[in-house]
Short mmCIF file of C-alpha atoms in Angstrom, two decimals:
data_model
loop_
_atom_site.label_atom_id
_atom_site.label_comp_id
_atom_site.label_asym_id
_atom_site.label_seq_id
_atom_site.Cartn_x
_atom_site.Cartn_y
_atom_site.Cartn_z
CA UNK G 167 162.16 144.75 266.73
CA UNK G 168 164.82 145.89 269.14
CA UNK G 169 167.71 144.54 266.88
CA UNK G 170 166.23 146.63 263.95
CA UNK G 171 165.83 149.88 266.25
CA UNK G 172 169.34 149.32 267.18
CA UNK G 173 170.71 149.00 263.77
CA UNK G 174 168.83 152.22 262.64
CA UNK G 175 170.18 154.26 265.68
CA UNK G 176 173.77 152.81 264.84
CA UNK G 177 173.40 153.94 261.23
CA UNK G 178 172.15 157.43 262.13
CA UNK G 179 175.00 157.91 264.62
CA UNK G 180 177.56 156.89 262.06
CA UNK G 181 176.03 159.21 259.41
CA UNK G 182 176.15 162.06 262.02
CA UNK G 183 179.58 161.35 262.87
CA UNK G 184 180.74 161.37 259.15
CA UNK G 185 178.98 164.61 258.56
CA UNK G 186 180.53 166.18 261.63
CA UNK G 187 184.11 164.85 260.95
CA UNK G 188 184.10 165.51 256.95
CA UNK G 189 184.37 169.32 257.05
CA UNK G 190 187.14 168.97 259.98
CA UNK G 191 189.08 166.41 257.84
CA UNK G 192 188.68 168.72 254.69
CA UNK G 193 189.99 171.64 256.56
CA UNK G 194 193.08 169.64 257.92
CA UNK G 195 193.80 168.45 254.45
CA UNK G 196 193.87 171.88 252.90
CA UNK G 197 195.73 173.46 255.81
CA UNK G 198 198.13 170.77 256.11
CA UNK G 199 198.93 171.02 252.37
CA UNK G 200 199.53 174.53 252.85
CA UNK G 201 201.68 174.43 255.77
CA UNK G 202 203.75 171.65 254.29
CA UNK G 203 204.33 173.58 251.03
CA UNK G 204 205.17 176.86 252.76
CA UNK G 205 207.44 175.13 255.42
CA UNK G 206 209.36 173.38 252.63
CA UNK G 207 210.40 176.58 251.10
CA UNK G 208 212.34 177.47 254.07
CA UNK G 209 213.24 174.31 255.41
CA UNK G 210 216.46 173.94 253.52
CA UNK G 211 218.35 177.05 255.56
CA UNK G 212 216.11 176.70 258.74
CA UNK G 213 216.93 173.06 259.55
CA UNK G 214 220.74 173.60 259.50
CA UNK G 215 220.42 176.88 261.44
CA UNK G 216 218.37 175.47 264.15
CA UNK G 217 220.48 172.32 264.38
CA UNK G 218 223.63 174.47 264.86
CA UNK G 219 221.95 176.16 267.57
CA UNK G 220 220.84 173.22 269.33
CA UNK G 221 224.43 171.77 269.30
CA UNK G 222 225.51 175.08 271.16
CA UNK G 223 223.67 174.02 274.14
CA UNK G 224 221.63 171.24 275.69
CA UNK G 225 218.70 173.50 276.75
CA UNK G 226 218.21 174.13 273.01
CA UNK G 227 218.03 170.62 271.88
CA UNK G 228 214.18 171.07 271.51
CA UNK G 229 214.97 173.10 268.47
CA UNK G 230 215.59 170.04 266.59
CA UNK G 231 212.02 168.41 266.82
CA UNK G 232 210.29 168.34 263.46
CA UNK G 233 207.16 170.39 264.72
CA UNK G 234 209.42 173.33 265.87
CA UNK G 235 211.60 173.04 262.51
CA UNK G 236 208.06 173.15 260.54
CA UNK G 237 206.82 176.14 262.44
CA UNK G 238 209.95 178.02 262.27
CA UNK G 239 210.15 177.27 258.61
CA UNK G 240 206.52 178.39 257.87
CA UNK G 241 207.26 181.69 259.87
CA UNK G 242 210.44 182.16 257.79
CA UNK G 243 208.46 181.64 254.44
CA UNK G 244 205.64 184.01 255.68
CA UNK G 245 208.28 186.85 256.51
CA UNK G 246 209.85 186.44 253.02
CA UNK G 247 206.46 186.66 251.49
CA UNK G 248 205.75 189.90 253.20
CA UNK G 249 209.27 191.29 252.73
CA UNK G 250 208.82 190.64 248.82
CA UNK G 251 205.20 192.11 249.02
CA UNK G 252 206.69 195.28 250.70
CA UNK G 253 209.36 195.55 248.17
CA UNK G 254 207.12 195.07 245.32
CA UNK G 255 205.10 198.16 246.22
CA UNK G 256 208.45 200.18 246.23
CA UNK G 257 210.77 201.22 243.42
CA UNK G 258 213.45 199.05 244.54
CA UNK G 259 211.67 195.85 244.58
CA UNK G 260 210.15 196.77 241.30
CA UNK G 261 213.50 197.33 239.69
CA UNK G 262 214.68 193.88 241.37
CA UNK G 263 211.45 192.24 239.97
CA UNK G 264 212.40 193.76 236.44
CA UNK G 265 215.83 192.25 236.72
CA UNK G 266 214.72 188.96 237.90
CA UNK G 267 212.23 188.69 235.01
CA UNK G 268 214.83 189.90 232.43
CA UNK G 269 217.18 187.07 234.00
CA UNK G 270 214.26 184.48 233.72
CA UNK G 271 213.44 185.39 230.22
CA UNK G 272 216.80 184.03 228.99
CA UNK G 273 216.31 180.66 230.33
CA UNK G 274 214.15 178.76 227.77
CA UNK G 275 212.03 176.34 230.20
CA UNK G 276 211.92 178.62 233.19
CA UNK G 277 210.62 181.43 230.95
CA UNK G 278 207.82 179.33 229.78
CA UNK G 279 206.71 178.46 233.29
CA UNK G 280 207.26 181.77 234.89
CA UNK G 281 205.54 183.74 232.35
CA UNK G 282 202.57 181.44 232.09
CA UNK G 283 202.21 181.40 235.87
CA UNK G 284 202.30 185.17 235.97
CA UNK G 285 199.86 185.72 233.22
CA UNK G 286 197.42 183.35 235.03
CA UNK G 287 197.64 185.13 238.46
CA UNK G 288 197.23 188.57 236.61
CA UNK G 289 194.15 187.34 234.57
CA UNK G 290 192.53 185.96 237.52
CA UNK G 291 192.92 189.28 239.59
CA UNK G 292 191.42 191.49 236.77
CA UNK G 293 188.03 191.45 235.06
CA UNK G 294 187.77 190.16 231.63
CA UNK G 295 186.51 192.05 228.67
CA UNK G 296 183.11 191.13 227.48
CA UNK G 297 183.16 187.87 229.26
CA UNK G 298 182.29 186.97 232.73
CA UNK G 299 185.33 185.43 234.70
CA UNK G 300 183.59 182.64 236.60
CA UNK G 301 181.45 180.57 234.37
CA UNK G 302 180.00 176.97 234.09
CA UNK G 303 181.09 174.58 231.32
CA UNK G 304 180.04 171.17 230.15
CA UNK G 305 182.54 168.92 232.00
CA UNK G 306 183.31 165.95 231.61
CA UNK G 307 180.66 165.22 229.49
CA UNK G 308 177.32 167.05 228.40
CA UNK G 309 174.66 167.41 230.83
CA UNK G 310 177.08 167.84 233.78
CA UNK G 311 178.73 171.26 234.51
CA UNK G 312 181.39 172.41 236.52
CA UNK G 313 182.84 175.69 237.66
CA UNK G 314 185.51 177.19 235.50
CA UNK G 315 187.76 180.40 235.28
CA UNK G 316 188.00 182.17 232.00
CA UNK G 317 191.58 183.14 231.44
CA UNK G 318 191.58 184.34 227.85
CA UNK G 319 189.24 185.01 224.79
CA UNK G 320 190.27 184.45 221.18
CA UNK G 321 189.05 183.14 217.78
CA UNK G 322 189.06 180.27 215.48
CA UNK G 323 191.53 181.04 212.71
CA UNK G 324 189.24 179.14 210.12
CA UNK G 325 185.80 179.97 211.27
CA UNK G 326 186.36 183.18 213.43
CA UNK G 327 184.11 181.72 216.25
CA UNK G 328 184.90 183.27 219.58
CA UNK G 329 186.58 180.74 221.89
CA UNK G 330 187.49 180.87 225.43
CA UNK G 331 190.60 179.36 227.58
CA UNK G 332 188.86 177.84 230.77
CA UNK G 333 190.63 176.74 233.65
CA UNK G 334 188.86 174.22 235.72
CA UNK G 335 190.15 173.87 239.30
CA UNK G 336 189.84 170.52 241.21
CA UNK G 337 188.37 169.88 244.55
CA UNK G 338 189.61 170.35 247.54
CA UNK G 339 193.12 171.68 245.84
CA UNK G 340 192.30 174.24 243.31
CA UNK G 341 195.92 174.68 242.39
CA UNK G 342 195.47 171.74 239.99
CA UNK G 343 193.00 171.14 237.23
CA UNK G 344 192.39 171.04 233.56
CA UNK G 345 192.52 173.41 230.74
CA UNK G 346 189.67 173.51 228.10
CA UNK G 347 189.06 175.53 225.00
CA UNK G 348 185.45 176.19 224.73
CA UNK G 349 183.22 178.19 222.50
CA UNK G 350 182.00 181.13 224.26
CA UNK G 351 178.45 180.43 223.39
CA UNK G 352 178.50 177.45 225.24
CA UNK G 353 179.70 179.02 228.45
CA UNK G 354 176.97 179.86 231.24
CA UNK G 355 177.90 183.11 232.68
CA UNK G 356 177.63 183.46 236.47
CA UNK G 357 177.50 186.36 238.98
CA UNK G 358 180.02 184.92 241.20
CA UNK G 359 183.44 186.45 242.21
CA UNK G 360 186.56 184.38 242.02
CA UNK G 361 186.81 184.19 245.86
CA UNK G 362 183.15 182.91 245.91
CA UNK G 363 184.18 180.19 243.21
CA UNK G 364 187.38 179.39 245.30
CA UNK G 365 185.16 178.76 248.37
CA UNK G 366 182.89 176.71 246.48
CA UNK G 367 185.65 174.50 245.03
CA UNK G 368 187.49 174.16 248.16
CA UNK G 369 184.61 173.28 250.55
CA UNK G 370 183.33 170.97 247.86
CA UNK G 371 180.18 172.59 247.16
CA UNK G 372 179.16 173.19 250.83
CA UNK G 373 179.82 176.87 250.78
CA UNK G 374 178.23 178.63 247.82
CA UNK G 375 175.67 181.43 247.22
CA UNK G 376 171.78 180.50 247.27
CA UNK G 377 171.37 180.33 243.53
CA UNK G 378 173.29 179.94 240.38
CA UNK G 379 172.48 179.99 236.62
CA UNK G 380 172.76 176.55 235.42
CA UNK G 381 171.35 177.11 231.78
CA UNK G 382 171.83 179.90 229.57
CA UNK G 383 168.62 182.16 229.42
CA UNK G 384 166.88 181.85 226.19
#
């Protein structure tokens, strides 16, 4: 009896510990991914700069620590992002952006990647015509649904059926995913915003509104 009670208590503590650590681990995975991604952008020029400063004086040797280099690289990337955002809102930045896009358009592979990414971001930020942006789509097989973002609506060349290109982000990293072409009539519209959908995906479903339309109304 005592042994059974001990096993139940141990199992309860194990489950409680896992449920407590899981959101912390998930947050750490997402933040560490973003931190590494942003740091790697500025690291090629930040690392030689800090190394040269460290060699000028023994008191600055701490600048060569990986944590310090990562933090400075992250700050440098955020600073560049803020500067680019400020320039994009002014005529000088818009002219530079047009020049950059004209340059990219002459490079075959780079043009496809840049134009595709640009259109995806512009599409997600705007409201679609006649179709809700956040939808539910049957994936990976009938009977199961997942959250998708409608990026484009077009028609079948033979039947004229209305089709939708649906981007399906993955959990917990929504930057990767799948692209499905689905008949519009098989999509289940939701009232969620893109921000709510991203929170739902990143949190593994723990952060979500109280209700969702799982099936299309008859």
